[in-house]
Amino acid sequence: CDQIKKATRLVEKGAKLIGTNIDVCGPVEDGIEPSCGAWTSVIEKATKKQAYFTGKPNPFMMRAALNRLECHSSEVSMIGDRMDTDCIAGIESMIDPILVLSGVSTMDTIEEFPYRPFIVLNGVGEVPPVEFKE
C-alpha cells in the first residue's frame, strides 16, 4: 500500500504512469490475486491520469520481439493463458494466439470475447514440438 501511495504522489507531481500489462489479476496457488492492471487503475483513478502500458496487449512489444528475433509473424505463435491480454496481443500483431487453460481464462470465459484463439490447449505441455530449419 505504501508503494501505491508513493506512486500516486509521484504521478501527481508529473511522473509518467507506465505499466507493464493490463492484467487485473493473476493466478496463484490458491486462486487469484490483483496484478499490474488492478494496481495501476487505483493510481489512474486517484490522479485522473491514464497509464501507458508497454507490454501485452501492446502490439509494439510484439513487433519489437519479432524484430529482435528476426522473425516474421507467420513464423511464431503467441501462447498465453488470458483472452484479454495474451490472445488479443497475438491477434493485433497478426500472430496466431494459442490459449492454454492453465491460468485465468477458461472454456466458458472464451465466449465473453468477440474474437477467438487459433488453438485452445489444456496447458503448455500440449504445445506440439516444432522442427527448426537450419
PDB file of C-alpha atoms in Angstrom:
ATOM      1  CA  CYS A   1       0.000   0.000   0.000  1.00  0.00           C
ATOM      2  CA  ASP A   2       2.908   2.372   0.704  1.00  0.00           C
ATOM      3  CA  GLN A   3       4.194   1.844  -2.842  1.00  0.00           C
ATOM      4  CA  ILE A   4       0.784   2.751  -4.301  1.00  0.00           C
ATOM      5  CA  LYS A   5       0.691   5.918  -2.184  1.00  0.00           C
ATOM      6  CA  LYS A   6       4.211   6.852  -3.262  1.00  0.00           C
ATOM      7  CA  ALA A   7       3.439   6.208  -6.936  1.00  0.00           C
ATOM      8  CA  THR A   8       0.253   8.291  -6.671  1.00  0.00           C
ATOM      9  CA  ARG A   9       2.183  11.239  -5.236  1.00  0.00           C
ATOM     10  CA  LEU A  10       4.848  10.964  -7.941  1.00  0.00           C
ATOM     11  CA  VAL A  11       2.258  10.902 -10.745  1.00  0.00           C
ATOM     12  CA  GLU A  12       0.516  13.898  -9.145  1.00  0.00           C
ATOM     13  CA  LYS A  13       3.849  15.731  -9.321  1.00  0.00           C
ATOM     14  CA  GLY A  14       4.274  14.935 -13.033  1.00  0.00           C
ATOM     15  CA  ALA A  15       5.814  11.465 -13.246  1.00  0.00           C
ATOM     16  CA  LYS A  16       4.531   9.353 -16.145  1.00  0.00           C
ATOM     17  CA  LEU A  17       2.353   6.397 -15.234  1.00  0.00           C
ATOM     18  CA  ILE A  18       3.683   3.410 -17.163  1.00  0.00           C
ATOM     19  CA  GLY A  19       2.526  -0.148 -16.573  1.00  0.00           C
ATOM     20  CA  THR A  20       3.885  -3.429 -17.859  1.00  0.00           C
ATOM     21  CA  ASN A  21       0.499  -5.018 -18.661  1.00  0.00           C
ATOM     22  CA  ILE A  22      -3.240  -4.568 -18.158  1.00  0.00           C
ATOM     23  CA  ASP A  23      -3.792  -7.876 -16.327  1.00  0.00           C
ATOM     24  CA  VAL A  24      -6.114  -7.099 -13.405  1.00  0.00           C
ATOM     25  CA  CYS A  25      -5.467 -10.438 -11.734  1.00  0.00           C
ATOM     26  CA  GLY A  26      -3.142 -13.378 -11.973  1.00  0.00           C
ATOM     27  CA  PRO A  27      -3.309 -16.996 -10.885  1.00  0.00           C
ATOM     28  CA  VAL A  28      -1.670 -18.072  -7.643  1.00  0.00           C
ATOM     29  CA  GLU A  29      -1.656 -21.437  -5.925  1.00  0.00           C
ATOM     30  CA  ASP A  30      -4.893 -20.869  -4.003  1.00  0.00           C
ATOM     31  CA  GLY A  31      -6.837 -18.713  -6.504  1.00  0.00           C
ATOM     32  CA  ILE A  32      -6.124 -15.297  -7.973  1.00  0.00           C
ATOM     33  CA  GLU A  33      -4.615 -12.048  -6.739  1.00  0.00           C
ATOM     34  CA  PRO A  34      -4.501  -8.459  -8.041  1.00  0.00           C
ATOM     35  CA  SER A  35      -1.975  -7.802 -10.771  1.00  0.00           C
ATOM     36  CA  CYS A  36      -0.459  -4.774 -12.566  1.00  0.00           C
ATOM     37  CA  GLY A  37      -3.672  -3.553 -14.206  1.00  0.00           C
ATOM     38  CA  ALA A  38      -5.554  -3.506 -10.909  1.00  0.00           C
ATOM     39  CA  TRP A  39      -2.837  -1.619  -9.061  1.00  0.00           C
ATOM     40  CA  THR A  40      -2.362   0.825 -11.910  1.00  0.00           C
ATOM     41  CA  SER A  41      -6.105   1.541 -12.077  1.00  0.00           C
ATOM     42  CA  VAL A  42      -6.032   2.706  -8.450  1.00  0.00           C
ATOM     43  CA  ILE A  43      -3.392   5.298  -9.343  1.00  0.00           C
ATOM     44  CA  GLU A  44      -5.293   6.286 -12.522  1.00  0.00           C
ATOM     45  CA  LYS A  45      -8.467   6.911 -10.523  1.00  0.00           C
ATOM     46  CA  ALA A  46      -6.677   8.876  -7.812  1.00  0.00           C
ATOM     47  CA  THR A  47      -4.683  11.094 -10.193  1.00  0.00           C
ATOM     48  CA  LYS A  48      -7.067  11.251 -13.187  1.00  0.00           C
ATOM     49  CA  LYS A  49      -4.036  10.320 -15.350  1.00  0.00           C
ATOM     50  CA  GLN A  50      -4.161   7.466 -17.842  1.00  0.00           C
ATOM     51  CA  ALA A  51      -1.381   4.891 -17.805  1.00  0.00           C
ATOM     52  CA  TYR A  52       0.535   3.767 -20.869  1.00  0.00           C
ATOM     53  CA  PHE A  53       1.090   0.019 -20.924  1.00  0.00           C
ATOM     54  CA  THR A  54       4.263  -1.165 -22.621  1.00  0.00           C
ATOM     55  CA  GLY A  55       3.530  -4.882 -22.503  1.00  0.00           C
ATOM     56  CA  LYS A  56       0.717  -7.110 -23.650  1.00  0.00           C
ATOM     57  CA  PRO A  57      -1.558  -6.407 -25.385  1.00  0.00           C
ATOM     58  CA  ASN A  58       0.509  -3.513 -26.821  1.00  0.00           C
ATOM     59  CA  PRO A  59       1.418  -4.542 -30.395  1.00  0.00           C
ATOM     60  CA  PHE A  60       4.635  -2.529 -30.109  1.00  0.00           C
ATOM     61  CA  MET A  61       6.039  -5.105 -27.675  1.00  0.00           C
ATOM     62  CA  MET A  62       5.191  -7.928 -30.052  1.00  0.00           C
ATOM     63  CA  ARG A  63       6.730  -6.131 -33.049  1.00  0.00           C
ATOM     64  CA  ALA A  64       9.876  -5.355 -31.061  1.00  0.00           C
ATOM     65  CA  ALA A  65      10.194  -9.032 -30.110  1.00  0.00           C
ATOM     66  CA  LEU A  66       9.732 -10.130 -33.724  1.00  0.00           C
ATOM     67  CA  ASN A  67      12.411  -7.676 -34.864  1.00  0.00           C
ATOM     68  CA  ARG A  68      14.799  -8.771 -32.134  1.00  0.00           C
ATOM     69  CA  LEU A  69      14.288 -12.448 -33.022  1.00  0.00           C
ATOM     70  CA  GLU A  70      14.415 -11.651 -36.752  1.00  0.00           C
ATOM     71  CA  CYS A  71      11.109 -13.483 -37.255  1.00  0.00           C
ATOM     72  CA  HIS A  72       8.002 -12.815 -39.258  1.00  0.00           C
ATOM     73  CA  SER A  73       4.616 -13.036 -37.560  1.00  0.00           C
ATOM     74  CA  SER A  74       3.765 -16.067 -39.701  1.00  0.00           C
ATOM     75  CA  GLU A  75       6.660 -17.985 -38.091  1.00  0.00           C
ATOM     76  CA  VAL A  76       5.568 -17.649 -34.455  1.00  0.00           C
ATOM     77  CA  SER A  77       2.598 -18.082 -32.150  1.00  0.00           C
ATOM     78  CA  MET A  78       1.563 -16.180 -29.035  1.00  0.00           C
ATOM     79  CA  ILE A  79       0.984 -18.644 -26.187  1.00  0.00           C
ATOM     80  CA  GLY A  80      -0.833 -17.378 -23.133  1.00  0.00           C
ATOM     81  CA  ASP A  81      -3.469 -18.074 -20.515  1.00  0.00           C
ATOM     82  CA  ARG A  82      -5.553 -14.903 -20.933  1.00  0.00           C
ATOM     83  CA  MET A  83      -8.024 -13.950 -23.624  1.00  0.00           C
ATOM     84  CA  ASP A  84      -7.995 -10.267 -22.629  1.00  0.00           C
ATOM     85  CA  THR A  85      -4.251  -9.740 -22.980  1.00  0.00           C
ATOM     86  CA  ASP A  86      -2.356 -12.680 -24.488  1.00  0.00           C
ATOM     87  CA  CYS A  87      -4.793 -13.618 -27.263  1.00  0.00           C
ATOM     88  CA  ILE A  88      -5.652 -10.049 -28.222  1.00  0.00           C
ATOM     89  CA  ALA A  89      -1.907  -9.234 -28.298  1.00  0.00           C
ATOM     90  CA  GLY A  90      -1.421 -12.016 -30.819  1.00  0.00           C
ATOM     91  CA  ILE A  91      -4.418 -11.012 -32.917  1.00  0.00           C
ATOM     92  CA  GLU A  92      -3.496  -7.319 -33.013  1.00  0.00           C
ATOM     93  CA  SER A  93       0.053  -8.265 -34.006  1.00  0.00           C
ATOM     94  CA  MET A  94      -1.116 -10.729 -36.666  1.00  0.00           C
ATOM     95  CA  ILE A  95       0.321 -13.642 -34.667  1.00  0.00           C
ATOM     96  CA  ASP A  96      -1.740 -16.797 -34.164  1.00  0.00           C
ATOM     97  CA  PRO A  97      -2.809 -16.894 -30.497  1.00  0.00           C
ATOM     98  CA  ILE A  98      -2.739 -20.179 -28.601  1.00  0.00           C
ATOM     99  CA  LEU A  99      -4.780 -20.158 -25.402  1.00  0.00           C
ATOM    100  CA  VAL A 100      -3.717 -22.507 -22.626  1.00  0.00           C
ATOM    101  CA  LEU A 101      -6.325 -23.256 -19.970  1.00  0.00           C
ATOM    102  CA  SER A 102      -3.790 -23.437 -17.138  1.00  0.00           C
ATOM    103  CA  GLY A 103      -4.354 -19.885 -15.922  1.00  0.00           C
ATOM    104  CA  VAL A 104      -7.096 -17.268 -15.867  1.00  0.00           C
ATOM    105  CA  SER A 105      -9.224 -17.910 -18.968  1.00  0.00           C
ATOM    106  CA  THR A 106     -11.483 -20.954 -19.235  1.00  0.00           C
ATOM    107  CA  MET A 107     -13.607 -22.514 -21.979  1.00  0.00           C
ATOM    108  CA  ASP A 108     -16.576 -20.595 -20.518  1.00  0.00           C
ATOM    109  CA  THR A 109     -14.832 -17.199 -20.481  1.00  0.00           C
ATOM    110  CA  ILE A 110     -13.801 -17.553 -24.142  1.00  0.00           C
ATOM    111  CA  GLU A 111     -17.455 -16.870 -25.004  1.00  0.00           C
ATOM    112  CA  GLU A 112     -17.235 -13.410 -23.408  1.00  0.00           C
ATOM    113  CA  PHE A 113     -14.939 -12.160 -26.190  1.00  0.00           C
ATOM    114  CA  PRO A 114     -15.714 -11.257 -29.823  1.00  0.00           C
ATOM    115  CA  TYR A 115     -12.510 -12.945 -31.025  1.00  0.00           C
ATOM    116  CA  ARG A 116     -11.168 -16.479 -30.731  1.00  0.00           C
ATOM    117  CA  PRO A 117      -7.763 -18.100 -30.229  1.00  0.00           C
ATOM    118  CA  PHE A 118      -6.269 -20.098 -33.080  1.00  0.00           C
ATOM    119  CA  ILE A 119      -5.964 -23.153 -30.820  1.00  0.00           C
ATOM    120  CA  VAL A 120      -7.070 -23.940 -27.244  1.00  0.00           C
ATOM    121  CA  LEU A 121      -4.925 -26.347 -25.192  1.00  0.00           C
ATOM    122  CA  ASN A 122      -5.124 -27.547 -21.595  1.00  0.00           C
ATOM    123  CA  GLY A 123      -1.551 -26.399 -20.873  1.00  0.00           C
ATOM    124  CA  VAL A 124       1.794 -25.561 -22.444  1.00  0.00           C
ATOM    125  CA  GLY A 125       2.753 -29.244 -22.253  1.00  0.00           C
ATOM    126  CA  GLU A 126       0.315 -29.835 -25.114  1.00  0.00           C
ATOM    127  CA  VAL A 127       2.046 -27.414 -27.482  1.00  0.00           C
ATOM    128  CA  PRO A 128       3.361 -29.603 -30.297  1.00  0.00           C
ATOM    129  CA  PRO A 129       7.119 -29.671 -30.872  1.00  0.00           C
ATOM    130  CA  VAL A 130       8.437 -27.642 -33.777  1.00  0.00           C
ATOM    131  CA  GLU A 131      11.279 -28.627 -36.051  1.00  0.00           C
ATOM    132  CA  PHE A 132      13.603 -25.721 -36.726  1.00  0.00           C
ATOM    133  CA  LYS A 133      15.137 -25.008 -40.098  1.00  0.00           C
ATOM    134  CA  GLU A 134      18.894 -24.695 -40.219  1.00  0.00           C
TER     135      GLU A 134
END
